[in-house]
Amino acid sequence: MSFNNIYKGKKVLITGHTGFKGSWLAIWLKELGAEVFGYALEPYSEIDNFVTCNLENEINHTIGDVRDGLALKKYFQKVQPDFAFHLAAQPLVLLSYQDPVYTFETNLIGVVNFLEAVRSTPSIKAAINVTSDKCYDNKEWVWGYRENEPMGGKDPYSASKGCAELITHSYLESFFKAENTCNIASARAGNVIGGGDWAADRIIPDYFRAYQKNEKLLLRNPYATRPWQHVLEPLSGYLTLGAALYQQGKKFSGGWNFGPEDFVNYSVKELIDETLKFDSRGGYLIPELTEKPHEANLLKLDISKAISQLKWKPVLSFKETVDFTFKGYKDDLESPSANYENRITQIKEYSEKAIAKEINWAL
């Protein structure tokens, strides 16, 4: 999928490009012919997707902290990008309990600094702040949340993402309404999985860490239901939204949900059961009930706005999502030196599936 070749030859700046989603987005954009610039903290480990894909030598890579607004603004003004995607964040619920100050500083001040940098850089025609499905005030009801539902969050991470959405809306209303200003939007995705994610306290990385050691995984919240999606699904949404903002302007501003279809909601246990079908070496144990930090048990997104207005829709079934994920981790474990090529192969396979299902996201 070319997204109308809108990214070819353009400068695209990604904050958080050393992270899981940011590194996959950088690879895809490079394959689309963009000149990619990244601004982020150092990767956490030597097995992170950014490192194993050797992205330091594939894109324009700069180390920086989005909490430093002056440094971020100077970098934007130096690059003069056409597009900007904000993915830099503290992304973990459990870590937000351990370090709420860092979580709020990064996820709130980082967004303000990003939007201030966008305001100061007239070359940018489209900018997207990537938040989370956890931005909503989750009542744990059976309906998917729509973009106009109230923001909220009981844990510090979820609250920070709700606040990030309010900040984005405030900047949109206050500074980006005029026709000669950048077109901005926010993107809310479900629980994203895929090769290259080795973050702590996430179910799939935890499973593969146990898998490597031939140990059984402890499922701390086995019956929690989530909108699982392979990383390429929301990225295709971000790219579609970016192209729409660039080509058709302010009618695509505001918040957008990107997730699986309504019936594709499975529990943590069902996700691991499906993964075990690809290799039965792993396994899991369900521990006795213990006191633990609050995590939502049910969360769904309504993606009808993206389907009807952006002509975007998910490509992969639940089984295909798990298949893509398992293959990604097998690549991580068996051929990490070829990971850049492995990721490109999955992007091409994903694009071919979209074409076969007659999904065309070019507006």
Coordinates of N, CA, C and O in Angstrom, one line a residue, residues 47-112:
I47 N 18.0 -6.0 22.8 CA 17.1 -6.9 22.0 C 15.9 -6.1 21.5 O 15.0 -6.6 20.9
D48 N 15.9 -4.8 21.8 CA 14.8 -4.0 21.3 C 14.7 -3.9 19.8 O 15.8 -4.0 19.1
N49 N 13.6 -3.7 19.2 CA 13.4 -3.7 17.8 C 14.3 -2.7 17.1 O 14.9 -3.0 16.1
F50 N 14.4 -1.5 17.7 CA 15.3 -0.5 17.1 C 16.7 -1.0 16.9 O 17.4 -0.8 15.9
V51 N 17.2 -1.7 17.9 CA 18.6 -2.2 17.9 C 18.8 -3.4 17.0 O 19.7 -3.3 16.1
T52 N 17.9 -4.4 17.1 CA 18.1 -5.6 16.2 C 17.9 -5.3 14.7 O 18.4 -6.0 13.9
C53 N 17.1 -4.2 14.5 CA 16.9 -3.8 13.1 C 17.9 -2.8 12.6 O 17.9 -2.3 11.4
N54 N 18.9 -2.5 13.4 CA 20.0 -1.6 13.1 C 19.5 -0.2 12.5 O 20.0 0.4 11.6
L55 N 18.4 0.3 13.2 CA 17.8 1.5 12.6 C 18.7 2.7 12.8 O 18.5 3.7 12.1
E56 N 19.6 2.7 13.7 CA 20.5 3.8 13.9 C 21.2 4.1 12.6 O 21.6 5.3 12.3
N57 N 21.5 3.1 11.7 CA 22.1 3.3 10.5 C 21.2 3.4 9.3 O 21.6 3.5 8.1
E58 N 19.9 3.3 9.5 CA 18.9 3.3 8.5 C 18.2 4.7 8.4 O 17.7 5.0 7.3
I59 N 18.1 5.4 9.5 CA 17.3 6.7 9.5 C 18.2 7.7 10.2 O 19.3 7.4 10.7
N60 N 17.7 8.9 10.2 CA 18.4 10.0 10.9 C 18.0 9.9 12.4 O 16.8 10.2 12.8
H61 N 18.9 9.6 13.3 CA 18.7 9.2 14.6 C 19.3 10.2 15.6 O 20.5 10.4 15.6
T62 N 18.4 10.7 16.5 CA 18.9 11.7 17.5 C 18.4 11.3 18.9 O 17.2 11.0 19.0
I63 N 19.3 11.3 19.9 CA 18.9 11.0 21.2 C 18.4 12.3 21.9 O 19.1 13.3 21.9
G64 N 17.2 12.3 22.5 CA 16.7 13.4 23.2 C 15.5 13.1 24.1 O 14.9 12.0 23.9
D65 N 15.2 13.9 25.0 CA 14.1 13.7 25.9 C 13.0 14.7 25.6 O 13.2 15.9 25.6
V66 N 11.8 14.3 25.4 CA 10.7 15.2 25.0 C 10.3 16.1 26.2 O 9.5 17.0 26.0
R67 N 10.8 15.8 27.4 CA 10.5 16.7 28.5 C 11.3 18.0 28.4 O 11.0 19.0 29.1
D68 N 12.3 18.0 27.5 CA 13.2 19.2 27.3 C 12.6 19.9 26.1 O 12.9 19.6 25.0
G69 N 11.7 20.8 26.4 CA 11.0 21.5 25.3 C 11.8 22.3 24.4 O 11.6 22.3 23.2
L70 N 12.8 23.0 24.9 CA 13.7 23.8 24.1 C 14.5 23.0 23.1 O 14.6 23.3 21.9
A71 N 15.1 21.9 23.6 CA 15.9 21.0 22.7 C 15.0 20.4 21.6 O 15.4 20.3 20.5
L72 N 13.7 20.0 22.0 CA 12.8 19.4 21.0 C 12.5 20.4 19.9 O 12.5 20.1 18.7
K73 N 12.2 21.7 20.4 CA 11.8 22.7 19.4 C 12.9 23.0 18.4 O 12.7 23.2 17.2
K74 N 14.2 23.0 19.0 CA 15.3 23.3 18.1 C 15.5 22.2 17.1 O 15.9 22.4 15.9
Y75 N 15.2 20.9 17.5 CA 15.4 19.8 16.6 C 14.3 19.9 15.4 O 14.6 19.7 14.3
F76 N 13.1 20.2 15.8 CA 12.0 20.4 14.8 C 12.4 21.5 13.8 O 12.3 21.3 12.6
Q77 N 12.9 22.6 14.3 CA 13.3 23.7 13.4 C 14.5 23.4 12.6 O 14.6 23.9 11.4
K78 N 15.4 22.6 13.0 CA 16.5 22.1 12.2 C 16.1 21.2 11.1 O 16.5 21.4 10.0
V79 N 15.2 20.3 11.4 CA 14.8 19.3 10.4 C 13.8 19.9 9.4 O 13.8 19.6 8.2
Q80 N 12.8 20.7 9.9 CA 11.8 21.3 9.0 C 11.0 20.1 8.3 O 10.9 20.0 7.1
P81 N 10.4 19.3 9.1 CA 9.7 18.1 8.5 C 8.3 18.5 7.9 O 7.8 19.6 8.2
D82 N 7.8 17.6 7.1 CA 6.5 17.8 6.5 C 5.4 17.1 7.4 O 4.3 17.6 7.4
F83 N 5.8 16.0 8.1 CA 4.9 15.3 9.0 C 5.6 15.1 10.3 O 6.8 15.0 10.4
A84 N 4.8 15.0 11.4 CA 5.3 14.7 12.7 C 4.4 13.8 13.4 O 3.2 14.0 13.4
F85 N 4.9 12.7 13.9 CA 4.2 11.7 14.7 C 4.8 11.6 16.1 O 6.0 11.4 16.3
H86 N 3.9 11.8 17.1 CA 4.4 11.8 18.5 C 4.1 10.5 19.1 O 2.9 10.2 19.5
L87 N 5.1 9.6 19.3 CA 4.9 8.3 20.0 C 5.8 8.2 21.3 O 5.7 7.2 21.9
A88 N 6.6 9.2 21.6 CA 7.4 9.2 22.8 C 6.5 9.2 24.0 O 5.6 10.1 24.1
A89 N 6.6 8.2 24.9 CA 5.7 8.1 26.1 C 6.3 7.1 27.1 O 7.2 6.3 26.8
Q90 N 5.8 7.2 28.3 CA 6.0 6.2 29.3 C 4.8 5.2 29.1 O 3.7 5.6 29.4
P91 N 5.0 4.0 28.5 CA 3.8 3.3 28.0 C 3.3 2.2 28.9 O 2.4 1.4 28.4
L92 N 3.7 2.0 30.1 CA 3.4 0.9 30.9 C 2.5 1.2 32.1 O 2.8 2.1 32.9
V93 N 1.4 0.5 32.3 CA 0.5 0.7 33.4 C 1.2 0.5 34.8 O 1.1 1.3 35.7
L94 N 1.8 -0.7 34.9 CA 2.4 -1.0 36.2 C 3.6 0.0 36.6 O 3.7 0.3 37.7
L95 N 4.4 0.4 35.6 CA 5.4 1.3 35.9 C 4.8 2.7 36.3 O 5.4 3.4 37.1
S96 N 3.6 3.0 35.8 CA 3.0 4.3 36.2 C 2.7 4.3 37.7 O 2.6 5.3 38.3
Y97 N 2.4 3.1 38.3 CA 2.2 3.0 39.7 C 3.5 3.2 40.5 O 3.5 3.9 41.6
Q98 N 4.6 2.7 39.9 CA 5.9 2.8 40.6 C 6.5 4.2 40.5 O 7.2 4.7 41.4
D99 N 6.2 4.9 39.3 CA 6.8 6.2 39.1 C 5.8 7.1 38.4 O 5.9 7.4 37.3
P100 N 4.8 7.5 39.2 CA 3.7 8.4 38.6 C 4.3 9.8 38.1 O 3.8 10.3 37.1
V101 N 5.2 10.3 38.8 CA 5.7 11.6 38.5 C 6.4 11.6 37.1 O 6.1 12.4 36.2
Y102 N 7.3 10.6 36.8 CA 7.9 10.5 35.5 C 6.8 10.2 34.4 O 6.9 10.8 33.3
T103 N 5.8 9.4 34.8 CA 4.8 9.1 33.8 C 4.0 10.3 33.4 O 3.8 10.6 32.2
F104 N 3.6 11.2 34.4 CA 2.9 12.4 34.0 C 3.8 13.4 33.4 O 3.3 14.1 32.4
E105 N 5.0 13.5 33.8 CA 5.9 14.5 33.1 C 6.1 14.1 31.7 O 6.0 15.0 30.8
T106 N 6.4 12.8 31.4 CA 6.6 12.4 30.0 C 5.3 12.5 29.2 O 5.3 13.0 28.0
N107 N 4.2 12.0 29.7 CA 3.0 11.9 28.9 C 2.2 13.1 28.8 O 1.3 13.2 27.9
L108 N 2.4 14.1 29.7 CA 1.7 15.4 29.6 C 2.6 16.5 29.1 O 2.4 17.1 28.0
I109 N 3.7 16.8 29.8 CA 4.6 17.8 29.3 C 5.2 17.4 28.0 O 5.4 18.3 27.1
G110 N 5.5 16.2 27.8 CA 6.0 15.7 26.5 C 5.0 16.1 25.3 O 5.5 16.5 24.2
V111 N 3.7 15.9 25.5 CA 2.7 16.3 24.5 C 2.7 17.8 24.3 O 2.7 18.3 23.2
V112 N 2.7 18.6 25.4 CA 2.8 20.0 25.3 C 4.0 20.5 24.5 O 3.9 21.3 23.6

